Amino acid sequence: MNTNDINAVKALLSTPKHIVIVCHKNPDGDAIGSTLGLYHYLKKYHHNLQVITPNDYPEFLKWVPGEDTIYKYDVQTEISDKTINAADIIFTLDFNAFHRTGQMQAILETTKATKILIDHHQEPDDYATYTYSDVSMSSTCEMIYHFINMLSDTDKIDTNIATCLYLGIMTDTGSFRFAATTSTTHRIVAELIEKGAKNSEIHNNVYDTNSYNRLQLLGCALTNLKIIPELKTAYITLTQNELRKFDYKKGDTEGVVNYALSLDNVIFAAIFIEDRQEGIIKISLRSKGSFSVNEFSRAHFSGGGHNNAAGGRSETSLPATIEKFLSILPQYKDALHHE
Ligand code: 5GP
Ligand code: MN
């Protein structure tokens, strides 16, 4: 964000406003951490605040401070619409295009509120009055820290803010190991711990609350894992029946694709998950090095994200989707081979 924008945002926030903070559909740790981190920060200026998520999020995020105040748009549509229509300012966090909010797209497109985008995904749409986009950032939570810093307010970071921001940085960096984790990320995280984030507790809340069924589902996913050694690619499939068998709950498949990427000599990994309710195959793509899954997903699976982590979808059956995937892959033989 340039100095002019920061000064304008500072002026805008200097008197109490009606502010709505939104994130993408199927919120992850970074989405919940950044919206609630910003929420706790803006509270200090006595704004009228509401976080609205498009839909529900996994149980392992249902401890985050302030989480119980969130409206879920798909079940609290009327009050959410009212709140959005009354908003002076809408912060849109951790996504780059309105369609990423699912059912909320329509109202976000029509509202007259001033929009402030803070996000680290590639190629953000140009809808916001103020755009803070940086694709080199580890997480939107790291950007919220920088945003607070640009407003000269890091001394206002308390335990709640620190906890929320730590959460999102931890989850989006795969616990500080992905390439976007920089020395600055570590300095920020150190400061967040000093300000009260209980690192071990947060990690435990998110990662050590598995159900037996979830581990069995992971076992099933690993059994379904296939490797294409000549293309340094591995992929996993999960059918709706398999999900049902292990009593699938939201969030149960999060991170599973990383097992495929952890294989020696694999630099491109995918998971295909059948979603009969939405009538689609949900796809998560991960890579190592310069092979861009953002471009791959944009080109073939109506999605996008980052260079090394992206999502996508397919509207055909699971077998047809796999067939398409396998038929496309050879086009990338050189890119996949030169890693
Ligand atoms: P996941 O595979 O975990 O759903 O998503 C990986 C990353 O890509 C996340 O940062 C997520 O927000 C982003 N992402 C997932 N689906 C899409 C999509 O359809 N479009 C865009 N632009 N980003 C996506
Ligand atoms: Mn993120």
mmCIF file of C-alpha atoms and ligand atoms in Angstrom:
data_model
loop_
_atom_site.group_PDB
_atom_site.id
_atom_site.type_symbol
_atom_site.label_atom_id
_atom_site.label_comp_id
_atom_site.label_asym_id
_atom_site.label_seq_id
_atom_site.Cartn_x
_atom_site.Cartn_y
_atom_site.Cartn_z
ATOM 1 C CA MET A 1 0.000 0.000 0.000
ATOM 2 C CA ASN A 2 1.440 3.417 -0.886
ATOM 3 C CA THR A 3 1.670 6.301 1.577
ATOM 4 C CA ASN A 4 -1.287 8.141 0.028
ATOM 5 C CA ASP A 5 -3.506 5.094 0.417
ATOM 6 C CA ILE A 6 -2.343 4.494 3.962
ATOM 7 C CA ASN A 7 -3.041 8.107 4.896
ATOM 8 C CA ALA A 8 -6.482 7.920 3.286
ATOM 9 C CA VAL A 9 -7.287 4.652 5.091
ATOM 10 C CA LYS A 10 -6.012 6.145 8.355
ATOM 11 C CA ALA A 11 -8.313 9.157 7.930
ATOM 12 C CA LEU A 12 -11.217 6.876 7.047
ATOM 13 C CA LEU A 13 -10.698 4.799 10.177
ATOM 14 C CA SER A 14 -10.173 7.781 12.496
ATOM 15 C CA THR A 15 -13.900 8.056 13.277
ATOM 16 C CA PRO A 16 -16.227 5.145 14.137
ATOM 17 C CA LYS A 17 -17.670 3.458 11.062
ATOM 18 C CA HIS A 18 -19.879 0.506 10.195
ATOM 19 C CA ILE A 19 -17.357 -2.050 9.019
ATOM 20 C CA VAL A 20 -17.868 -5.524 7.617
ATOM 21 C CA ILE A 21 -14.952 -7.929 7.219
ATOM 22 C CA VAL A 22 -15.330 -10.854 4.800
ATOM 23 C CA CYS A 23 -13.209 -13.760 3.570
ATOM 24 C CA HIS A 24 -13.479 -16.566 1.002
ATOM 25 C CA LYS A 25 -15.799 -19.562 1.032
ATOM 26 C CA ASN A 26 -14.679 -22.589 3.074
ATOM 27 C CA PRO A 27 -12.523 -20.417 5.322
ATOM 28 C CA ASP A 28 -9.126 -21.745 6.376
ATOM 29 C CA GLY A 29 -6.849 -20.695 9.233
ATOM 30 C CA ASP A 30 -5.568 -17.657 7.360
ATOM 31 C CA ALA A 31 -9.089 -16.489 6.474
ATOM 32 C CA ILE A 32 -10.361 -16.816 10.043
ATOM 33 C CA GLY A 33 -7.117 -15.498 11.567
ATOM 34 C CA SER A 34 -6.943 -12.424 9.339
ATOM 35 C CA THR A 35 -10.623 -11.446 9.623
ATOM 36 C CA LEU A 36 -10.666 -11.839 13.411
ATOM 37 C CA GLY A 37 -7.185 -10.322 13.863
ATOM 38 C CA LEU A 38 -8.351 -7.216 11.991
ATOM 39 C CA TYR A 39 -11.640 -7.305 13.933
ATOM 40 C CA HIS A 40 -9.861 -7.188 17.300
ATOM 41 C CA TYR A 41 -7.593 -4.401 16.063
ATOM 42 C CA LEU A 42 -10.412 -2.225 14.702
ATOM 43 C CA LYS A 43 -12.427 -2.760 17.901
ATOM 44 C CA LYS A 44 -9.895 -0.541 19.608
ATOM 45 C CA TYR A 45 -11.202 2.370 17.517
ATOM 46 C CA HIS A 46 -14.816 1.727 18.552
ATOM 47 C CA HIS A 47 -16.079 0.870 15.102
ATOM 48 C CA ASN A 48 -19.279 -1.059 14.633
ATOM 49 C CA LEU A 49 -17.837 -4.345 13.365
ATOM 50 C CA GLN A 50 -19.053 -7.592 11.896
ATOM 51 C CA VAL A 51 -17.106 -10.502 10.435
ATOM 52 C CA ILE A 52 -19.111 -12.467 7.855
ATOM 53 C CA THR A 53 -17.887 -15.730 6.333
ATOM 54 C CA PRO A 54 -19.666 -17.194 3.276
ATOM 55 C CA ASN A 55 -20.177 -20.503 5.098
ATOM 56 C CA ASP A 56 -19.028 -22.576 8.041
ATOM 57 C CA TYR A 57 -15.425 -23.526 8.827
ATOM 58 C CA PRO A 58 -13.837 -26.629 10.399
ATOM 59 C CA GLU A 59 -14.149 -27.512 14.097
ATOM 60 C CA PHE A 60 -10.408 -27.037 14.524
ATOM 61 C CA LEU A 61 -10.953 -23.290 14.093
ATOM 62 C CA LYS A 62 -13.791 -23.047 16.603
ATOM 63 C CA TRP A 63 -11.676 -21.764 19.463
ATOM 64 C CA VAL A 64 -10.280 -18.596 17.890
ATOM 65 C CA PRO A 65 -11.030 -15.482 19.990
ATOM 66 C CA GLY A 66 -14.111 -13.703 18.614
ATOM 67 C CA GLU A 67 -15.076 -16.687 16.432
ATOM 68 C CA ASP A 68 -18.489 -16.899 18.153
ATOM 69 C CA THR A 69 -19.448 -13.432 16.821
ATOM 70 C CA ILE A 70 -19.116 -14.418 13.137
ATOM 71 C CA TYR A 71 -22.169 -14.454 10.856
ATOM 72 C CA LYS A 72 -22.231 -17.328 8.383
ATOM 73 C CA TYR A 73 -23.802 -15.945 5.240
ATOM 74 C CA ASP A 74 -25.399 -19.153 3.977
ATOM 75 C CA VAL A 75 -27.461 -19.600 7.162
ATOM 76 C CA GLN A 76 -27.705 -15.974 8.358
ATOM 77 C CA THR A 77 -28.363 -14.424 4.971
ATOM 78 C CA GLU A 78 -30.960 -11.841 5.925
ATOM 79 C CA ILE A 79 -29.063 -10.223 8.776
ATOM 80 C CA SER A 80 -25.825 -10.455 6.785
ATOM 81 C CA ASP A 81 -27.403 -8.659 3.805
ATOM 82 C CA LYS A 82 -28.723 -5.949 6.136
ATOM 83 C CA THR A 83 -25.324 -5.513 7.758
ATOM 84 C CA ILE A 84 -23.515 -5.408 4.407
ATOM 85 C CA ASN A 85 -25.986 -2.847 3.030
ATOM 86 C CA ALA A 86 -25.438 -0.636 6.092
ATOM 87 C CA ALA A 87 -21.643 -0.856 5.918
ATOM 88 C CA ASP A 88 -19.461 2.194 5.221
ATOM 89 C CA ILE A 89 -16.395 0.027 4.708
ATOM 90 C CA ILE A 90 -15.939 -3.599 3.665
ATOM 91 C CA PHE A 91 -12.585 -5.289 4.136
ATOM 92 C CA THR A 92 -12.201 -8.258 1.775
ATOM 93 C CA LEU A 93 -9.462 -10.539 3.075
ATOM 94 C CA ASP A 94 -7.580 -13.550 1.734
ATOM 95 C CA PHE A 95 -9.246 -13.687 -1.692
ATOM 96 C CA ASN A 96 -8.752 -12.019 -5.049
ATOM 97 C CA ALA A 97 -12.165 -12.086 -6.749
ATOM 98 C CA PHE A 98 -15.764 -11.852 -5.524
ATOM 99 C CA HIS A 99 -16.687 -15.245 -6.965
ATOM 100 C CA ARG A 100 -14.438 -16.764 -4.281
ATOM 101 C CA THR A 101 -17.138 -15.824 -1.755
ATOM 102 C CA GLY A 102 -19.768 -18.054 -3.402
ATOM 103 C CA GLN A 103 -23.288 -16.845 -2.584
ATOM 104 C CA MET A 104 -21.996 -13.526 -1.262
ATOM 105 C CA GLN A 105 -20.779 -12.465 -4.684
ATOM 106 C CA ALA A 106 -24.008 -10.697 -5.693
ATOM 107 C CA ILE A 107 -24.342 -8.445 -2.660
ATOM 108 C CA LEU A 108 -20.622 -7.640 -2.594
ATOM 109 C CA GLU A 109 -20.868 -6.534 -6.220
ATOM 110 C CA THR A 110 -23.817 -4.208 -5.563
ATOM 111 C CA THR A 111 -22.864 -2.641 -2.228
ATOM 112 C CA LYS A 112 -21.702 0.979 -2.309
ATOM 113 C CA ALA A 113 -19.360 0.655 0.667
ATOM 114 C CA THR A 114 -15.702 1.596 0.352
ATOM 115 C CA LYS A 115 -13.803 -1.626 -0.227
ATOM 116 C CA ILE A 116 -10.354 -2.408 1.093
ATOM 117 C CA LEU A 117 -8.696 -5.545 -0.286
ATOM 118 C CA ILE A 118 -5.863 -7.207 1.626
ATOM 119 C CA ASP A 119 -4.674 -10.424 0.001
ATOM 120 C CA HIS A 120 -1.711 -12.487 -1.191
ATOM 121 C CA HIS A 121 -3.282 -14.429 -4.095
ATOM 122 C CA GLN A 122 -2.216 -13.911 -7.700
ATOM 123 C CA GLU A 123 -3.955 -11.445 -10.034
ATOM 124 C CA PRO A 124 -6.477 -9.680 -7.777
ATOM 125 C CA ASP A 125 -9.560 -8.184 -9.418
ATOM 126 C CA ASP A 126 -9.781 -4.429 -9.526
ATOM 127 C CA TYR A 127 -12.885 -3.825 -7.382
ATOM 128 C CA ALA A 128 -11.479 -2.166 -4.289
ATOM 129 C CA THR A 129 -10.973 1.515 -3.498
ATOM 130 C CA TYR A 130 -7.791 0.540 -1.677
ATOM 131 C CA THR A 131 -5.863 -2.546 -2.704
ATOM 132 C CA TYR A 132 -3.067 -4.053 -0.643
ATOM 133 C CA SER A 133 -1.972 -7.049 -2.704
ATOM 134 C CA ASP A 134 1.382 -8.765 -2.310
ATOM 135 C CA VAL A 135 1.798 -12.254 -3.751
ATOM 136 C CA SER A 136 5.169 -12.690 -2.072
ATOM 137 C CA MET A 137 3.533 -12.689 1.363
ATOM 138 C CA SER A 138 3.287 -15.911 3.361
ATOM 139 C CA SER A 139 -0.270 -15.196 4.424
ATOM 140 C CA THR A 140 -2.950 -12.563 4.701
ATOM 141 C CA CYS A 141 -2.292 -12.615 8.458
ATOM 142 C CA GLU A 142 1.273 -11.470 7.837
ATOM 143 C CA MET A 143 -0.187 -8.644 5.712
ATOM 144 C CA ILE A 144 -2.563 -7.643 8.527
ATOM 145 C CA TYR A 145 0.519 -7.293 10.735
ATOM 146 C CA HIS A 146 2.147 -5.057 8.081
ATOM 147 C CA PHE A 147 -1.111 -3.130 7.696
ATOM 148 C CA ILE A 148 -1.233 -2.435 11.445
ATOM 149 C CA ASN A 149 2.445 -1.500 11.283
ATOM 150 C CA MET A 150 1.803 0.925 8.392
ATOM 151 C CA LEU A 151 -0.827 2.547 10.601
ATOM 152 C CA SER A 152 1.919 2.853 13.294
ATOM 153 C CA ASP A 153 -0.119 0.740 15.673
ATOM 154 C CA THR A 154 1.895 -2.416 16.463
ATOM 155 C CA ASP A 155 1.833 -1.354 20.108
ATOM 156 C CA LYS A 156 -1.920 -1.999 19.981
ATOM 157 C CA ILE A 157 -1.393 -5.706 19.217
ATOM 158 C CA ASP A 158 -2.778 -7.611 22.194
ATOM 159 C CA THR A 159 -3.097 -11.325 22.962
ATOM 160 C CA ASN A 160 -6.251 -11.741 20.848
ATOM 161 C CA ILE A 161 -4.774 -10.059 17.774
ATOM 162 C CA ALA A 162 -1.473 -11.922 18.230
ATOM 163 C CA THR A 163 -3.278 -15.265 18.547
ATOM 164 C CA CYS A 164 -5.340 -14.704 15.390
ATOM 165 C CA LEU A 165 -2.369 -13.563 13.297
ATOM 166 C CA TYR A 166 -0.145 -16.376 14.555
ATOM 167 C CA LEU A 167 -2.834 -18.884 13.567
ATOM 168 C CA GLY A 168 -3.001 -17.746 9.931
ATOM 169 C CA ILE A 169 0.742 -17.438 9.482
ATOM 170 C CA MET A 170 1.198 -20.916 10.964
ATOM 171 C CA THR A 171 -1.444 -22.592 8.778
ATOM 172 C CA ASP A 172 -0.577 -20.836 5.483
ATOM 173 C CA THR A 173 3.148 -21.535 5.860
ATOM 174 C CA GLY A 174 2.624 -25.222 6.727
ATOM 175 C CA SER A 175 4.052 -24.402 10.177
ATOM 176 C CA PHE A 176 6.780 -22.083 8.853
ATOM 177 C CA ARG A 177 8.232 -24.371 6.210
ATOM 178 C CA PHE A 178 6.861 -23.225 2.835
ATOM 179 C CA ALA A 179 9.043 -21.096 0.560
ATOM 180 C CA ALA A 180 7.125 -17.864 1.309
ATOM 181 C CA THR A 181 8.283 -18.040 4.941
ATOM 182 C CA THR A 182 10.931 -15.322 5.277
ATOM 183 C CA SER A 183 13.112 -13.999 8.063
ATOM 184 C CA THR A 184 10.552 -11.190 8.361
ATOM 185 C CA THR A 185 7.813 -13.787 8.856
ATOM 186 C CA HIS A 186 9.845 -15.260 11.717
ATOM 187 C CA ARG A 187 10.462 -11.809 13.242
ATOM 188 C CA ILE A 188 6.732 -11.095 13.160
ATOM 189 C CA VAL A 189 5.926 -14.477 14.670
ATOM 190 C CA ALA A 190 8.479 -13.864 17.432
ATOM 191 C CA GLU A 191 6.792 -10.549 18.186
ATOM 192 C CA LEU A 192 3.356 -12.185 18.211
ATOM 193 C CA ILE A 193 4.582 -14.706 20.785
ATOM 194 C CA GLU A 194 5.933 -11.832 22.878
ATOM 195 C CA LYS A 195 2.523 -10.205 22.643
ATOM 196 C CA GLY A 196 0.783 -13.273 24.008
ATOM 197 C CA ALA A 197 0.244 -15.805 21.196
ATOM 198 C CA LYS A 198 0.640 -19.241 22.814
ATOM 199 C CA ASN A 199 2.375 -20.990 19.921
ATOM 200 C CA SER A 200 2.265 -24.534 21.226
ATOM 201 C CA GLU A 201 -1.385 -24.262 22.280
ATOM 202 C CA ILE A 202 -2.420 -22.820 18.900
ATOM 203 C CA HIS A 203 -0.599 -25.621 17.072
ATOM 204 C CA ASN A 204 -2.259 -28.190 19.287
ATOM 205 C CA ASN A 205 -5.747 -26.703 18.748
ATOM 206 C CA VAL A 206 -5.348 -26.895 14.975
ATOM 207 C CA TYR A 207 -3.329 -30.040 14.365
ATOM 208 C CA ASP A 208 -3.755 -32.364 17.325
ATOM 209 C CA THR A 209 -7.525 -32.629 17.442
ATOM 210 C CA ASN A 210 -7.936 -35.453 14.903
ATOM 211 C CA SER A 211 -10.810 -37.896 15.158
ATOM 212 C CA TYR A 212 -10.210 -41.617 14.580
ATOM 213 C CA ASN A 213 -12.359 -41.368 11.429
ATOM 214 C CA ARG A 214 -10.191 -38.565 10.069
ATOM 215 C CA LEU A 215 -7.058 -40.685 10.404
ATOM 216 C CA GLN A 216 -8.834 -43.630 8.767
ATOM 217 C CA LEU A 217 -9.866 -41.341 5.906
ATOM 218 C CA LEU A 218 -6.231 -40.290 5.579
ATOM 219 C CA GLY A 219 -5.320 -43.982 5.388
ATOM 220 C CA CYS A 220 -7.847 -44.419 2.591
ATOM 221 C CA ALA A 221 -6.465 -41.383 0.739
ATOM 222 C CA LEU A 222 -2.907 -42.728 1.022
ATOM 223 C CA THR A 223 -4.070 -46.118 -0.265
ATOM 224 C CA ASN A 224 -5.545 -44.332 -3.300
ATOM 225 C CA LEU A 225 -2.316 -42.404 -3.961
ATOM 226 C CA LYS A 226 -0.897 -42.842 -7.468
ATOM 227 C CA ILE A 227 2.532 -41.823 -8.734
ATOM 228 C CA ILE A 228 3.593 -40.946 -12.265
ATOM 229 C CA PRO A 229 7.378 -41.019 -11.800
ATOM 230 C CA GLU A 230 8.301 -39.868 -15.317
ATOM 231 C CA LEU A 231 6.317 -36.650 -14.740
ATOM 232 C CA LYS A 232 7.293 -36.236 -11.065
ATOM 233 C CA THR A 233 3.595 -36.116 -10.281
ATOM 234 C CA ALA A 234 1.449 -37.822 -7.657
ATOM 235 C CA TYR A 235 -2.296 -37.624 -7.092
ATOM 236 C CA ILE A 236 -4.948 -38.781 -4.680
ATOM 237 C CA THR A 237 -8.650 -39.389 -5.217
ATOM 238 C CA LEU A 238 -11.497 -39.573 -2.713
ATOM 239 C CA THR A 239 -15.000 -40.586 -3.709
ATOM 240 C CA GLN A 240 -18.147 -39.463 -1.940
ATOM 241 C CA ASN A 241 -18.656 -43.049 -0.713
ATOM 242 C CA GLU A 242 -15.214 -43.062 0.867
ATOM 243 C CA LEU A 243 -15.936 -39.729 2.569
ATOM 244 C CA ARG A 244 -19.227 -41.082 3.859
ATOM 245 C CA LYS A 245 -17.639 -44.296 5.111
ATOM 246 C CA PHE A 246 -15.322 -42.303 7.382
ATOM 247 C CA ASP A 247 -18.009 -39.811 8.435
ATOM 248 C CA TYR A 248 -16.354 -36.903 6.644
ATOM 249 C CA LYS A 249 -16.483 -33.537 8.446
ATOM 250 C CA LYS A 250 -15.491 -30.155 7.022
ATOM 251 C CA GLY A 251 -11.706 -29.792 7.139
ATOM 252 C CA ASP A 252 -10.983 -33.537 7.291
ATOM 253 C CA THR A 253 -9.182 -33.512 3.945
ATOM 254 C CA GLU A 254 -7.178 -30.353 4.603
ATOM 255 C CA GLY A 255 -3.463 -30.986 4.177
ATOM 256 C CA VAL A 256 -3.896 -34.481 2.705
ATOM 257 C CA VAL A 257 -2.496 -33.361 -0.664
ATOM 258 C CA ASN A 258 0.801 -32.513 1.065
ATOM 259 C CA TYR A 259 1.457 -36.223 1.635
ATOM 260 C CA ALA A 260 1.568 -36.693 -2.128
ATOM 261 C CA LEU A 261 3.988 -33.775 -2.431
ATOM 262 C CA SER A 262 6.201 -35.205 0.314
ATOM 263 C CA LEU A 263 7.225 -38.111 -1.929
ATOM 264 C CA ASP A 264 10.818 -38.146 -3.006
ATOM 265 C CA ASN A 265 11.136 -36.928 -6.609
ATOM 266 C CA VAL A 266 7.588 -35.593 -6.745
ATOM 267 C CA ILE A 267 7.200 -31.878 -7.478
ATOM 268 C CA PHE A 268 3.538 -31.748 -8.514
ATOM 269 C CA ALA A 269 0.716 -33.144 -6.397
ATOM 270 C CA ALA A 270 -3.049 -33.115 -6.698
ATOM 271 C CA ILE A 271 -6.076 -34.318 -4.787
ATOM 272 C CA PHE A 272 -9.486 -34.830 -6.409
ATOM 273 C CA ILE A 273 -12.436 -34.958 -4.051
ATOM 274 C CA GLU A 274 -15.923 -35.854 -5.179
ATOM 275 C CA ASP A 275 -18.550 -33.413 -3.897
ATOM 276 C CA ARG A 276 -21.982 -34.708 -4.904
ATOM 277 C CA GLN A 277 -23.783 -31.915 -3.050
ATOM 278 C CA GLU A 278 -22.168 -29.247 -5.214
ATOM 279 C CA GLY A 279 -22.001 -31.562 -8.212
ATOM 280 C CA ILE A 280 -18.295 -30.944 -8.688
ATOM 281 C CA ILE A 281 -14.889 -32.460 -8.139
ATOM 282 C CA LYS A 282 -12.900 -30.231 -5.803
ATOM 283 C CA ILE A 283 -9.252 -30.066 -6.707
ATOM 284 C CA SER A 284 -6.242 -28.984 -4.659
ATOM 285 C CA LEU A 285 -2.910 -28.609 -6.393
ATOM 286 C CA ARG A 286 0.534 -28.203 -4.859
ATOM 287 C CA SER A 287 4.010 -27.925 -6.338
ATOM 288 C CA LYS A 288 7.636 -27.418 -5.464
ATOM 289 C CA GLY A 289 9.901 -25.009 -7.328
ATOM 290 C CA SER A 290 8.935 -23.042 -10.410
ATOM 291 C CA PHE A 291 6.068 -25.183 -11.734
ATOM 292 C CA SER A 292 3.050 -22.884 -11.317
ATOM 293 C CA VAL A 293 -0.104 -24.660 -10.158
ATOM 294 C CA ASN A 294 -1.850 -21.277 -10.290
ATOM 295 C CA GLU A 295 -1.357 -21.208 -14.073
ATOM 296 C CA PHE A 296 -2.172 -24.899 -14.428
ATOM 297 C CA SER A 297 -5.432 -24.481 -12.544
ATOM 298 C CA ARG A 298 -6.426 -21.310 -14.387
ATOM 299 C CA ALA A 299 -5.757 -23.008 -17.723
ATOM 300 C CA HIS A 300 -7.573 -26.301 -17.072
ATOM 301 C CA PHE A 301 -9.619 -26.370 -13.870
ATOM 302 C CA SER A 302 -11.336 -22.963 -13.432
ATOM 303 C CA GLY A 303 -9.314 -22.083 -10.350
ATOM 304 C CA GLY A 304 -6.123 -20.420 -9.242
ATOM 305 C CA GLY A 305 -4.249 -19.366 -6.126
ATOM 306 C CA HIS A 306 -0.502 -19.171 -5.718
ATOM 307 C CA ASN A 307 2.484 -20.553 -7.658
ATOM 308 C CA ASN A 308 2.868 -23.508 -5.305
ATOM 309 C CA ALA A 309 -0.686 -23.926 -3.954
ATOM 310 C CA ALA A 310 -3.914 -23.550 -5.854
ATOM 311 C CA GLY A 311 -7.448 -24.825 -5.946
ATOM 312 C CA GLY A 312 -9.744 -25.697 -8.799
ATOM 313 C CA ARG A 313 -12.864 -27.584 -9.814
ATOM 314 C CA SER A 314 -14.224 -29.871 -12.454
ATOM 315 C CA GLU A 315 -17.840 -30.325 -13.429
ATOM 316 C CA THR A 316 -17.452 -33.818 -14.862
ATOM 317 C CA SER A 317 -17.296 -37.144 -13.008
ATOM 318 C CA LEU A 318 -14.293 -38.211 -10.957
ATOM 319 C CA PRO A 319 -13.047 -40.751 -13.569
ATOM 320 C CA ALA A 320 -13.525 -38.193 -16.374
ATOM 321 C CA THR A 321 -11.656 -35.566 -14.337
ATOM 322 C CA ILE A 322 -8.730 -37.920 -13.752
ATOM 323 C CA GLU A 323 -8.719 -38.818 -17.426
ATOM 324 C CA LYS A 324 -8.558 -35.127 -18.327
ATOM 325 C CA PHE A 325 -5.766 -34.534 -15.805
ATOM 326 C CA LEU A 326 -3.722 -37.442 -17.145
ATOM 327 C CA SER A 327 -4.236 -36.352 -20.741
ATOM 328 C CA ILE A 328 -3.083 -32.776 -20.015
ATOM 329 C CA LEU A 329 -0.005 -33.680 -17.980
ATOM 330 C CA PRO A 330 2.305 -34.717 -20.848
ATOM 331 C CA GLN A 331 2.100 -31.134 -22.207
ATOM 332 C CA TYR A 332 4.033 -30.134 -19.096
ATOM 333 C CA LYS A 333 6.691 -32.822 -19.421
ATOM 334 C CA ASP A 334 9.500 -30.298 -19.905
ATOM 335 C CA ALA A 335 8.410 -27.992 -17.094
ATOM 336 C CA LEU A 336 8.016 -30.947 -14.733
ATOM 337 C CA HIS A 337 11.233 -32.546 -15.788
ATOM 338 C CA HIS A 338 13.532 -29.574 -15.451
ATOM 339 C CA GLU A 339 12.971 -29.171 -11.730
HETATM 340 P P1 5GP B 1 -6.804 -25.244 -1.419
HETATM 341 O O1 5GP B 1 -6.220 -26.263 -2.326
HETATM 342 O O2 5GP B 1 -6.256 -25.335 -0.028
HETATM 343 O O3 5GP B 1 -8.290 -25.168 -1.499
HETATM 344 O O4 5GP B 1 -6.313 -23.847 -1.978
HETATM 345 C C1 5GP B 1 -4.965 -23.534 -2.143
HETATM 346 C C2 5GP B 1 -4.801 -22.045 -2.282
HETATM 347 O O5 5GP B 1 -5.429 -21.598 -3.478
HETATM 348 C C3 5GP B 1 -5.480 -21.271 -1.152
HETATM 349 O O6 5GP B 1 -4.700 -20.124 -0.917
HETATM 350 C C4 5GP B 1 -6.814 -20.901 -1.730
HETATM 351 O O7 5GP B 1 -7.307 -19.729 -1.144
HETATM 352 C C5 5GP B 1 -6.488 -20.723 -3.203
HETATM 353 N N1 5GP B 1 -7.609 -21.122 -4.054
HETATM 354 C C6 5GP B 1 -8.354 -22.240 -3.960
HETATM 355 N N2 5GP B 1 -9.279 -22.281 -4.940
HETATM 356 C C7 5GP B 1 -9.111 -21.168 -5.683
HETATM 357 C C8 5GP B 1 -9.770 -20.632 -6.830
HETATM 358 O O8 5GP B 1 -10.699 -21.191 -7.387
HETATM 359 N N3 5GP B 1 -9.301 -19.434 -7.300
HETATM 360 C C9 5GP B 1 -8.275 -18.763 -6.697
HETATM 361 N N4 5GP B 1 -7.879 -17.600 -7.227
HETATM 362 N N5 5GP B 1 -7.642 -19.233 -5.616
HETATM 363 C C10 5GP B 1 -8.041 -20.414 -5.101
HETATM 364 MN MN MN B 2 -4.116 -17.175 2.745
#
